[in-house]
Amino acid sequence: MDWRWTEVDTLENQGKWNEAKAILIKSWNQNRGDLKTVIRLGFFCWYVLAEEGPLDIKGVDFDEIETVLCQVTDFGSANLMTNEDFLWCFGYIISLFPYYFGDYEYWEEKGNLMLKRAYELCPNDPVYKYSYLGSLPNTYGKHKDEYQQVQAVLEDRFQGEGVLSGYFKSVWQRWQGN
């Protein structure tokens, strides 16, 4: 999927969170079934919540952000559970911070199952495979071959300058795999 969305990418990089949120929510309200919008809006909300402290994000209604995150997640869970991009992205963010979604144990398991399902749908996709294998217990640092495969597709897979692309390029940089 092409993750680029120039207007939103620019606002995210400028720290104009409310303006970026408004565009994403407007787009979602106009076309709820648009996969790119669902994923970008969900990831955006998760990112703002997760990075609030480290990025010193201020002037944002975090309760609204969390509500929107849950609404988008519920929509995707009801309508997109056969789409590997949805399963992968939401599985990743849910398994990393399940407490944003409700009952910790329920959502942690659901996130991991979503990662597994994305991998089952596309077993040769290095991003899905690496994400799934990384979600398994006691596997940190044990997937060097898969890590190298992710490195080979990282720049092409996560084009654009938005927080979604930037996040995955930064967490999966070469130096972390060594």
mmCIF file with all atom_site columns, C-alpha atoms in Angstrom:
data_model
loop_
_atom_site.group_PDB
_atom_site.id
_atom_site.type_symbol
_atom_site.label_atom_id
_atom_site.label_alt_id
_atom_site.label_comp_id
_atom_site.label_asym_id
_atom_site.label_entity_id
_atom_site.label_seq_id
_atom_site.pdbx_PDB_ins_code
_atom_site.Cartn_x
_atom_site.Cartn_y
_atom_site.Cartn_z
_atom_site.occupancy
_atom_site.B_iso_or_equiv
_atom_site.pdbx_formal_charge
_atom_site.auth_seq_id
_atom_site.auth_comp_id
_atom_site.auth_asym_id
_atom_site.auth_atom_id
_atom_site.pdbx_PDB_model_num
ATOM 1   C CA . MET A 1 1   ? 0.000   0.000   0.000  1.00 0.00 ? 1   MET A CA 1
ATOM 2   C CA . ASP A 1 2   ? 1.168   3.500   -0.733 1.00 0.00 ? 2   ASP A CA 1
ATOM 3   C CA . TRP A 1 3   ? 1.168   5.160   2.681  1.00 0.00 ? 3   TRP A CA 1
ATOM 4   C CA . ARG A 1 4   ? 1.880   8.648   1.325  1.00 0.00 ? 4   ARG A CA 1
ATOM 5   C CA . TRP A 1 5   ? -0.695  11.357  2.017  1.00 0.00 ? 5   TRP A CA 1
ATOM 6   C CA . THR A 1 6   ? 1.143   14.599  1.379  1.00 0.00 ? 6   THR A CA 1
ATOM 7   C CA . GLU A 1 7   ? -1.176  16.980  3.233  1.00 0.00 ? 7   GLU A CA 1
ATOM 8   C CA . VAL A 1 8   ? -1.388  14.775  6.347  1.00 0.00 ? 8   VAL A CA 1
ATOM 9   C CA . ASP A 1 9   ? 2.318   13.860  6.201  1.00 0.00 ? 9   ASP A CA 1
ATOM 10  C CA . THR A 1 10  ? 3.269   17.549  6.207  1.00 0.00 ? 10  THR A CA 1
ATOM 11  C CA . LEU A 1 11  ? 0.996   18.384  9.145  1.00 0.00 ? 11  LEU A CA 1
ATOM 12  C CA . GLU A 1 12  ? 2.242   15.393  11.149 1.00 0.00 ? 12  GLU A CA 1
ATOM 13  C CA . ASN A 1 13  ? 5.847   16.424  10.595 1.00 0.00 ? 13  ASN A CA 1
ATOM 14  C CA . GLN A 1 14  ? 5.051   19.967  11.658 1.00 0.00 ? 14  GLN A CA 1
ATOM 15  C CA . GLY A 1 15  ? 3.450   18.690  14.860 1.00 0.00 ? 15  GLY A CA 1
ATOM 16  C CA . LYS A 1 16  ? 0.062   20.057  13.785 1.00 0.00 ? 16  LYS A CA 1
ATOM 17  C CA . TRP A 1 17  ? -1.741  17.112  15.309 1.00 0.00 ? 17  TRP A CA 1
ATOM 18  C CA . ASN A 1 18  ? -5.219  18.628  15.454 1.00 0.00 ? 18  ASN A CA 1
ATOM 19  C CA . GLU A 1 19  ? -5.108  19.688  11.806 1.00 0.00 ? 19  GLU A CA 1
ATOM 20  C CA . ALA A 1 20  ? -3.898  16.246  10.686 1.00 0.00 ? 20  ALA A CA 1
ATOM 21  C CA . LYS A 1 21  ? -6.540  14.579  12.856 1.00 0.00 ? 21  LYS A CA 1
ATOM 22  C CA . ALA A 1 22  ? -9.283  16.751  11.335 1.00 0.00 ? 22  ALA A CA 1
ATOM 23  C CA . ILE A 1 23  ? -8.343  15.741  7.780  1.00 0.00 ? 23  ILE A CA 1
ATOM 24  C CA . LEU A 1 24  ? -8.154  12.055  8.681  1.00 0.00 ? 24  LEU A CA 1
ATOM 25  C CA . ILE A 1 25  ? -11.473 12.073  10.541 1.00 0.00 ? 25  ILE A CA 1
ATOM 26  C CA . LYS A 1 26  ? -13.197 14.004  7.736  1.00 0.00 ? 26  LYS A CA 1
ATOM 27  C CA . SER A 1 27  ? -11.909 11.496  5.191  1.00 0.00 ? 27  SER A CA 1
ATOM 28  C CA . TRP A 1 28  ? -13.032 8.571   7.364  1.00 0.00 ? 28  TRP A CA 1
ATOM 29  C CA . ASN A 1 29  ? -16.502 10.066  7.853  1.00 0.00 ? 29  ASN A CA 1
ATOM 30  C CA . GLN A 1 30  ? -16.830 10.528  4.092  1.00 0.00 ? 30  GLN A CA 1
ATOM 31  C CA . ASN A 1 31  ? -15.713 7.006   3.203  1.00 0.00 ? 31  ASN A CA 1
ATOM 32  C CA . ARG A 1 32  ? -15.464 4.599   6.129  1.00 0.00 ? 32  ARG A CA 1
ATOM 33  C CA . GLY A 1 33  ? -14.476 1.722   3.902  1.00 0.00 ? 33  GLY A CA 1
ATOM 34  C CA . ASP A 1 34  ? -11.313 3.353   2.565  1.00 0.00 ? 34  ASP A CA 1
ATOM 35  C CA . LEU A 1 35  ? -8.564  1.067   3.842  1.00 0.00 ? 35  LEU A CA 1
ATOM 36  C CA . LYS A 1 36  ? -5.779  3.640   3.693  1.00 0.00 ? 36  LYS A CA 1
ATOM 37  C CA . THR A 1 37  ? -7.839  6.124   5.711  1.00 0.00 ? 37  THR A CA 1
ATOM 38  C CA . VAL A 1 38  ? -8.775  3.516   8.320  1.00 0.00 ? 38  VAL A CA 1
ATOM 39  C CA . ILE A 1 39  ? -5.159  2.467   8.779  1.00 0.00 ? 39  ILE A CA 1
ATOM 40  C CA . ARG A 1 40  ? -3.691  5.967   8.709  1.00 0.00 ? 40  ARG A CA 1
ATOM 41  C CA . LEU A 1 41  ? -6.310  7.276   11.177 1.00 0.00 ? 41  LEU A CA 1
ATOM 42  C CA . GLY A 1 42  ? -5.904  4.323   13.521 1.00 0.00 ? 42  GLY A CA 1
ATOM 43  C CA . PHE A 1 43  ? -2.126  4.499   13.427 1.00 0.00 ? 43  PHE A CA 1
ATOM 44  C CA . PHE A 1 44  ? -2.207  8.281   13.877 1.00 0.00 ? 44  PHE A CA 1
ATOM 45  C CA . CYS A 1 45  ? -4.359  8.014   17.013 1.00 0.00 ? 45  CYS A CA 1
ATOM 46  C CA . TRP A 1 46  ? -2.194  5.234   18.440 1.00 0.00 ? 46  TRP A CA 1
ATOM 47  C CA . TYR A 1 47  ? 0.996   7.153   17.658 1.00 0.00 ? 47  TYR A CA 1
ATOM 48  C CA . VAL A 1 48  ? -0.210  10.362  19.323 1.00 0.00 ? 48  VAL A CA 1
ATOM 49  C CA . LEU A 1 49  ? -1.223  8.405   22.433 1.00 0.00 ? 49  LEU A CA 1
ATOM 50  C CA . ALA A 1 50  ? 2.008   6.387   22.526 1.00 0.00 ? 50  ALA A CA 1
ATOM 51  C CA . GLU A 1 51  ? 4.308   9.340   21.816 1.00 0.00 ? 51  GLU A CA 1
ATOM 52  C CA . GLU A 1 52  ? 2.506   11.988  23.883 1.00 0.00 ? 52  GLU A CA 1
ATOM 53  C CA . GLY A 1 53  ? 5.256   12.068  26.513 1.00 0.00 ? 53  GLY A CA 1
ATOM 54  C CA . PRO A 1 54  ? 8.382   11.583  24.382 1.00 0.00 ? 54  PRO A CA 1
ATOM 55  C CA . LEU A 1 55  ? 7.240   14.167  21.805 1.00 0.00 ? 55  LEU A CA 1
ATOM 56  C CA . ASP A 1 56  ? 5.730   16.497  24.434 1.00 0.00 ? 56  ASP A CA 1
ATOM 57  C CA . ILE A 1 57  ? 2.459   16.653  22.500 1.00 0.00 ? 57  ILE A CA 1
ATOM 58  C CA . LYS A 1 58  ? 0.194   19.357  23.890 1.00 0.00 ? 58  LYS A CA 1
ATOM 59  C CA . GLY A 1 59  ? -3.141  20.901  22.943 1.00 0.00 ? 59  GLY A CA 1
ATOM 60  C CA . VAL A 1 60  ? -4.684  17.636  21.805 1.00 0.00 ? 60  VAL A CA 1
ATOM 61  C CA . ASP A 1 61  ? -7.830  16.089  23.259 1.00 0.00 ? 61  ASP A CA 1
ATOM 62  C CA . PHE A 1 62  ? -6.370  12.695  24.197 1.00 0.00 ? 62  PHE A CA 1
ATOM 63  C CA . ASP A 1 63  ? -9.752  11.346  25.301 1.00 0.00 ? 63  ASP A CA 1
ATOM 64  C CA . GLU A 1 64  ? -11.098 12.086  21.819 1.00 0.00 ? 64  GLU A CA 1
ATOM 65  C CA . ILE A 1 65  ? -8.034  10.476  20.230 1.00 0.00 ? 65  ILE A CA 1
ATOM 66  C CA . GLU A 1 66  ? -8.547  7.325   22.296 1.00 0.00 ? 66  GLU A CA 1
ATOM 67  C CA . THR A 1 67  ? -12.265 7.270   21.443 1.00 0.00 ? 67  THR A CA 1
ATOM 68  C CA . VAL A 1 68  ? -11.533 7.593   17.723 1.00 0.00 ? 68  VAL A CA 1
ATOM 69  C CA . LEU A 1 69  ? -8.882  4.866   17.969 1.00 0.00 ? 69  LEU A CA 1
ATOM 70  C CA . CYS A 1 70  ? -11.434 2.500   19.506 1.00 0.00 ? 70  CYS A CA 1
ATOM 71  C CA . GLN A 1 71  ? -14.086 3.439   16.912 1.00 0.00 ? 71  GLN A CA 1
ATOM 72  C CA . VAL A 1 72  ? -11.719 2.814   14.006 1.00 0.00 ? 72  VAL A CA 1
ATOM 73  C CA . THR A 1 73  ? -10.534 -0.430  15.584 1.00 0.00 ? 73  THR A CA 1
ATOM 74  C CA . ASP A 1 74  ? -14.114 -1.604  16.080 1.00 0.00 ? 74  ASP A CA 1
ATOM 75  C CA . PHE A 1 75  ? -14.974 -0.698  12.489 1.00 0.00 ? 75  PHE A CA 1
ATOM 76  C CA . GLY A 1 76  ? -11.949 -2.548  11.146 1.00 0.00 ? 76  GLY A CA 1
ATOM 77  C CA . SER A 1 77  ? -12.617 -5.545  13.386 1.00 0.00 ? 77  SER A CA 1
ATOM 78  C CA . ALA A 1 78  ? -16.143 -5.755  11.991 1.00 0.00 ? 78  ALA A CA 1
ATOM 79  C CA . ASN A 1 79  ? -15.295 -5.100  8.336  1.00 0.00 ? 79  ASN A CA 1
ATOM 80  C CA . LEU A 1 80  ? -11.625 -5.668  7.519  1.00 0.00 ? 80  LEU A CA 1
ATOM 81  C CA . MET A 1 81  ? -10.555 -8.871  9.268  1.00 0.00 ? 81  MET A CA 1
ATOM 82  C CA . THR A 1 82  ? -9.669  -10.497 5.945  1.00 0.00 ? 82  THR A CA 1
ATOM 83  C CA . ASN A 1 83  ? -7.367  -7.678  4.828  1.00 0.00 ? 83  ASN A CA 1
ATOM 84  C CA . GLU A 1 84  ? -3.708  -8.350  5.554  1.00 0.00 ? 84  GLU A CA 1
ATOM 85  C CA . ASP A 1 85  ? -2.735  -4.657  5.766  1.00 0.00 ? 85  ASP A CA 1
ATOM 86  C CA . PHE A 1 86  ? -5.396  -3.989  8.396  1.00 0.00 ? 86  PHE A CA 1
ATOM 87  C CA . LEU A 1 87  ? -4.574  -7.168  10.298 1.00 0.00 ? 87  LEU A CA 1
ATOM 88  C CA . TRP A 1 88  ? -0.866  -6.392  10.283 1.00 0.00 ? 88  TRP A CA 1
ATOM 89  C CA . CYS A 1 89  ? -1.011  -2.714  11.265 1.00 0.00 ? 89  CYS A CA 1
ATOM 90  C CA . PHE A 1 90  ? -3.714  -3.006  13.890 1.00 0.00 ? 90  PHE A CA 1
ATOM 91  C CA . GLY A 1 91  ? -2.296  -6.297  15.131 1.00 0.00 ? 91  GLY A CA 1
ATOM 92  C CA . TYR A 1 92  ? 1.046   -4.556  15.597 1.00 0.00 ? 92  TYR A CA 1
ATOM 93  C CA . ILE A 1 93  ? -0.271  -1.520  17.460 1.00 0.00 ? 93  ILE A CA 1
ATOM 94  C CA . ILE A 1 94  ? -2.711  -3.557  19.555 1.00 0.00 ? 94  ILE A CA 1
ATOM 95  C CA . SER A 1 95  ? -0.120  -6.145  20.580 1.00 0.00 ? 95  SER A CA 1
ATOM 96  C CA . LEU A 1 96  ? 2.384   -3.423  21.477 1.00 0.00 ? 96  LEU A CA 1
ATOM 97  C CA . PHE A 1 97  ? 0.011   -1.373  23.681 1.00 0.00 ? 97  PHE A CA 1
ATOM 98  C CA . PRO A 1 98  ? -3.166  -3.390  24.289 1.00 0.00 ? 98  PRO A CA 1
ATOM 99  C CA . TYR A 1 99  ? -4.270  -1.208  27.207 1.00 0.00 ? 99  TYR A CA 1
ATOM 100 C CA . TYR A 1 100 ? -5.340  1.557   24.774 1.00 0.00 ? 100 TYR A CA 1
ATOM 101 C CA . PHE A 1 101 ? -8.091  -0.746  23.512 1.00 0.00 ? 101 PHE A CA 1
ATOM 102 C CA . GLY A 1 102 ? -9.677  -2.111  26.678 1.00 0.00 ? 102 GLY A CA 1
ATOM 103 C CA . ASP A 1 103 ? -9.116  -5.364  28.569 1.00 0.00 ? 103 ASP A CA 1
ATOM 104 C CA . TYR A 1 104 ? -5.352  -5.900  28.411 1.00 0.00 ? 104 TYR A CA 1
ATOM 105 C CA . GLU A 1 105 ? -5.257  -9.702  28.114 1.00 0.00 ? 105 GLU A CA 1
ATOM 106 C CA . TYR A 1 106 ? -8.096  -9.865  25.589 1.00 0.00 ? 106 TYR A CA 1
ATOM 107 C CA . TRP A 1 107 ? -6.584  -7.222  23.325 1.00 0.00 ? 107 TRP A CA 1
ATOM 108 C CA . GLU A 1 108 ? -3.027  -8.513  23.649 1.00 0.00 ? 108 GLU A CA 1
ATOM 109 C CA . GLU A 1 109 ? -4.212  -11.916 22.439 1.00 0.00 ? 109 GLU A CA 1
ATOM 110 C CA . LYS A 1 110 ? -6.338  -10.368 19.700 1.00 0.00 ? 110 LYS A CA 1
ATOM 111 C CA . GLY A 1 111 ? -3.396  -8.276  18.454 1.00 0.00 ? 111 GLY A CA 1
ATOM 112 C CA . ASN A 1 112 ? -1.145  -11.312 18.323 1.00 0.00 ? 112 ASN A CA 1
ATOM 113 C CA . LEU A 1 113 ? -3.811  -13.326 16.499 1.00 0.00 ? 113 LEU A CA 1
ATOM 114 C CA . MET A 1 114 ? -4.189  -10.505 13.971 1.00 0.00 ? 114 MET A CA 1
ATOM 115 C CA . LEU A 1 115 ? -0.439  -10.554 13.296 1.00 0.00 ? 115 LEU A CA 1
ATOM 116 C CA . LYS A 1 116 ? -0.591  -14.318 12.894 1.00 0.00 ? 116 LYS A CA 1
ATOM 117 C CA . ARG A 1 117 ? -3.517  -14.066 10.465 1.00 0.00 ? 117 ARG A CA 1
ATOM 118 C CA . ALA A 1 118 ? -1.771  -11.416 8.322  1.00 0.00 ? 118 ALA A CA 1
ATOM 119 C CA . TYR A 1 119 ? 1.249   -13.720 8.127  1.00 0.00 ? 119 TYR A CA 1
ATOM 120 C CA . GLU A 1 120 ? -0.951  -16.722 7.247  1.00 0.00 ? 120 GLU A CA 1
ATOM 121 C CA . LEU A 1 121 ? -2.600  -14.745 4.442  1.00 0.00 ? 121 LEU A CA 1
ATOM 122 C CA . CYS A 1 122 ? 0.777   -13.609 3.053  1.00 0.00 ? 122 CYS A CA 1
ATOM 123 C CA . PRO A 1 123 ? 3.485   -15.955 4.393  1.00 0.00 ? 123 PRO A CA 1
ATOM 124 C CA . ASN A 1 124 ? 6.117   -14.661 1.977  1.00 0.00 ? 124 ASN A CA 1
ATOM 125 C CA . ASP A 1 125 ? 5.702   -11.021 2.960  1.00 0.00 ? 125 ASP A CA 1
ATOM 126 C CA . PRO A 1 126 ? 8.754   -10.073 5.043  1.00 0.00 ? 126 PRO A CA 1
ATOM 127 C CA . VAL A 1 127 ? 6.996   -7.342  7.041  1.00 0.00 ? 127 VAL A CA 1
ATOM 128 C CA . TYR A 1 128 ? 4.110   -9.568  8.064  1.00 0.00 ? 128 TYR A CA 1
ATOM 129 C CA . LYS A 1 129 ? 6.423   -12.470 8.816  1.00 0.00 ? 129 LYS A CA 1
ATOM 130 C CA . TYR A 1 130 ? 8.869   -10.398 10.881 1.00 0.00 ? 130 TYR A CA 1
ATOM 131 C CA . SER A 1 131 ? 6.051   -8.719  12.813 1.00 0.00 ? 131 SER A CA 1
ATOM 132 C CA . TYR A 1 132 ? 4.392   -12.035 13.590 1.00 0.00 ? 132 TYR A CA 1
ATOM 133 C CA . LEU A 1 133 ? 7.591   -13.833 14.590 1.00 0.00 ? 133 LEU A CA 1
ATOM 134 C CA . GLY A 1 134 ? 8.552   -10.846 16.738 1.00 0.00 ? 134 GLY A CA 1
ATOM 135 C CA . SER A 1 135 ? 5.256   -11.135 18.614 1.00 0.00 ? 135 SER A CA 1
ATOM 136 C CA . LEU A 1 136 ? 6.037   -14.651 19.775 1.00 0.00 ? 136 LEU A CA 1
ATOM 137 C CA . PRO A 1 137 ? 7.376   -15.020 23.333 1.00 0.00 ? 137 PRO A CA 1
ATOM 138 C CA . ASN A 1 138 ? 11.133  -15.252 23.914 1.00 0.00 ? 138 ASN A CA 1
ATOM 139 C CA . THR A 1 139 ? 12.106  -14.545 20.318 1.00 0.00 ? 139 THR A CA 1
ATOM 140 C CA . TYR A 1 140 ? 13.802  -11.151 20.588 1.00 0.00 ? 140 TYR A CA 1
ATOM 141 C CA . GLY A 1 141 ? 16.887  -11.083 18.367 1.00 0.00 ? 141 GLY A CA 1
ATOM 142 C CA . LYS A 1 142 ? 16.294  -14.606 16.997 1.00 0.00 ? 142 LYS A CA 1
ATOM 143 C CA . HIS A 1 143 ? 15.057  -13.666 13.528 1.00 0.00 ? 143 HIS A CA 1
ATOM 144 C CA . LYS A 1 144 ? 18.105  -12.264 11.762 1.00 0.00 ? 144 LYS A CA 1
ATOM 145 C CA . ASP A 1 145 ? 17.181  -13.699 8.343  1.00 0.00 ? 145 ASP A CA 1
ATOM 146 C CA . GLU A 1 146 ? 13.697  -12.202 8.545  1.00 0.00 ? 146 GLU A CA 1
ATOM 147 C CA . TYR A 1 147 ? 15.183  -8.929  9.750  1.00 0.00 ? 147 TYR A CA 1
ATOM 148 C CA . GLN A 1 148 ? 17.439  -8.781  6.698  1.00 0.00 ? 148 GLN A CA 1
ATOM 149 C CA . GLN A 1 149 ? 14.428  -9.438  4.460  1.00 0.00 ? 149 GLN A CA 1
ATOM 150 C CA . VAL A 1 150 ? 12.589  -6.516  6.068  1.00 0.00 ? 150 VAL A CA 1
ATOM 151 C CA . GLN A 1 151 ? 15.614  -4.299  5.498  1.00 0.00 ? 151 GLN A CA 1
ATOM 152 C CA . ALA A 1 152 ? 15.489  -5.131  1.788  1.00 0.00 ? 152 ALA A CA 1
ATOM 153 C CA . VAL A 1 153 ? 11.914  -3.794  1.467  1.00 0.00 ? 153 VAL A CA 1
ATOM 154 C CA . LEU A 1 154 ? 11.834  -1.107  4.171  1.00 0.00 ? 154 LEU A CA 1
ATOM 155 C CA . GLU A 1 155 ? 12.331  2.050   2.085  1.00 0.00 ? 155 GLU A CA 1
ATOM 156 C CA . ASP A 1 156 ? 10.068  0.910   -0.726 1.00 0.00 ? 156 ASP A CA 1
ATOM 157 C CA . ARG A 1 157 ? 7.362   -0.413  1.597  1.00 0.00 ? 157 ARG A CA 1
ATOM 158 C CA . PHE A 1 158 ? 7.188   2.688   3.792  1.00 0.00 ? 158 PHE A CA 1
ATOM 159 C CA . GLN A 1 159 ? 7.411   5.545   1.348  1.00 0.00 ? 159 GLN A CA 1
ATOM 160 C CA . GLY A 1 160 ? 6.316   8.957   2.430  1.00 0.00 ? 160 GLY A CA 1
ATOM 161 C CA . GLU A 1 161 ? 7.088   11.223  5.328  1.00 0.00 ? 161 GLU A CA 1
ATOM 162 C CA . GLY A 1 162 ? 4.128   10.590  7.642  1.00 0.00 ? 162 GLY A CA 1
ATOM 163 C CA . VAL A 1 163 ? 4.322   9.167   11.135 1.00 0.00 ? 163 VAL A CA 1
ATOM 164 C CA . LEU A 1 164 ? 3.386   5.651   9.986  1.00 0.00 ? 164 LEU A CA 1
ATOM 165 C CA . SER A 1 165 ? 6.222   5.416   7.461  1.00 0.00 ? 165 SER A CA 1
ATOM 166 C CA . GLY A 1 166 ? 8.657   7.223   9.716  1.00 0.00 ? 166 GLY A CA 1
ATOM 167 C CA . TYR A 1 167 ? 7.839   5.026   12.678 1.00 0.00 ? 167 TYR A CA 1
ATOM 168 C CA . PHE A 1 168 ? 8.497   1.730   10.932 1.00 0.00 ? 168 PHE A CA 1
ATOM 169 C CA . LYS A 1 169 ? 11.608  2.980   9.168  1.00 0.00 ? 169 LYS A CA 1
ATOM 170 C CA . SER A 1 170 ? 13.001  4.207   12.486 1.00 0.00 ? 170 SER A CA 1
ATOM 171 C CA . VAL A 1 171 ? 12.190  1.135   14.606 1.00 0.00 ? 171 VAL A CA 1
ATOM 172 C CA . TRP A 1 172 ? 13.508  -1.252  11.978 1.00 0.00 ? 172 TRP A CA 1
ATOM 173 C CA . GLN A 1 173 ? 16.702  0.582   11.037 1.00 0.00 ? 173 GLN A CA 1
ATOM 174 C CA . ARG A 1 174 ? 19.744  -1.551  10.257 1.00 0.00 ? 174 ARG A CA 1
ATOM 175 C CA . TRP A 1 175 ? 21.555  -0.824  13.503 1.00 0.00 ? 175 TRP A CA 1
ATOM 176 C CA . GLN A 1 176 ? 18.766  -2.406  15.579 1.00 0.00 ? 176 GLN A CA 1
ATOM 177 C CA . GLY A 1 177 ? 19.063  -5.759  13.874 1.00 0.00 ? 177 GLY A CA 1
ATOM 178 C CA . ASN A 1 178 ? 22.685  -6.295  14.774 1.00 0.00 ? 178 ASN A CA 1
#
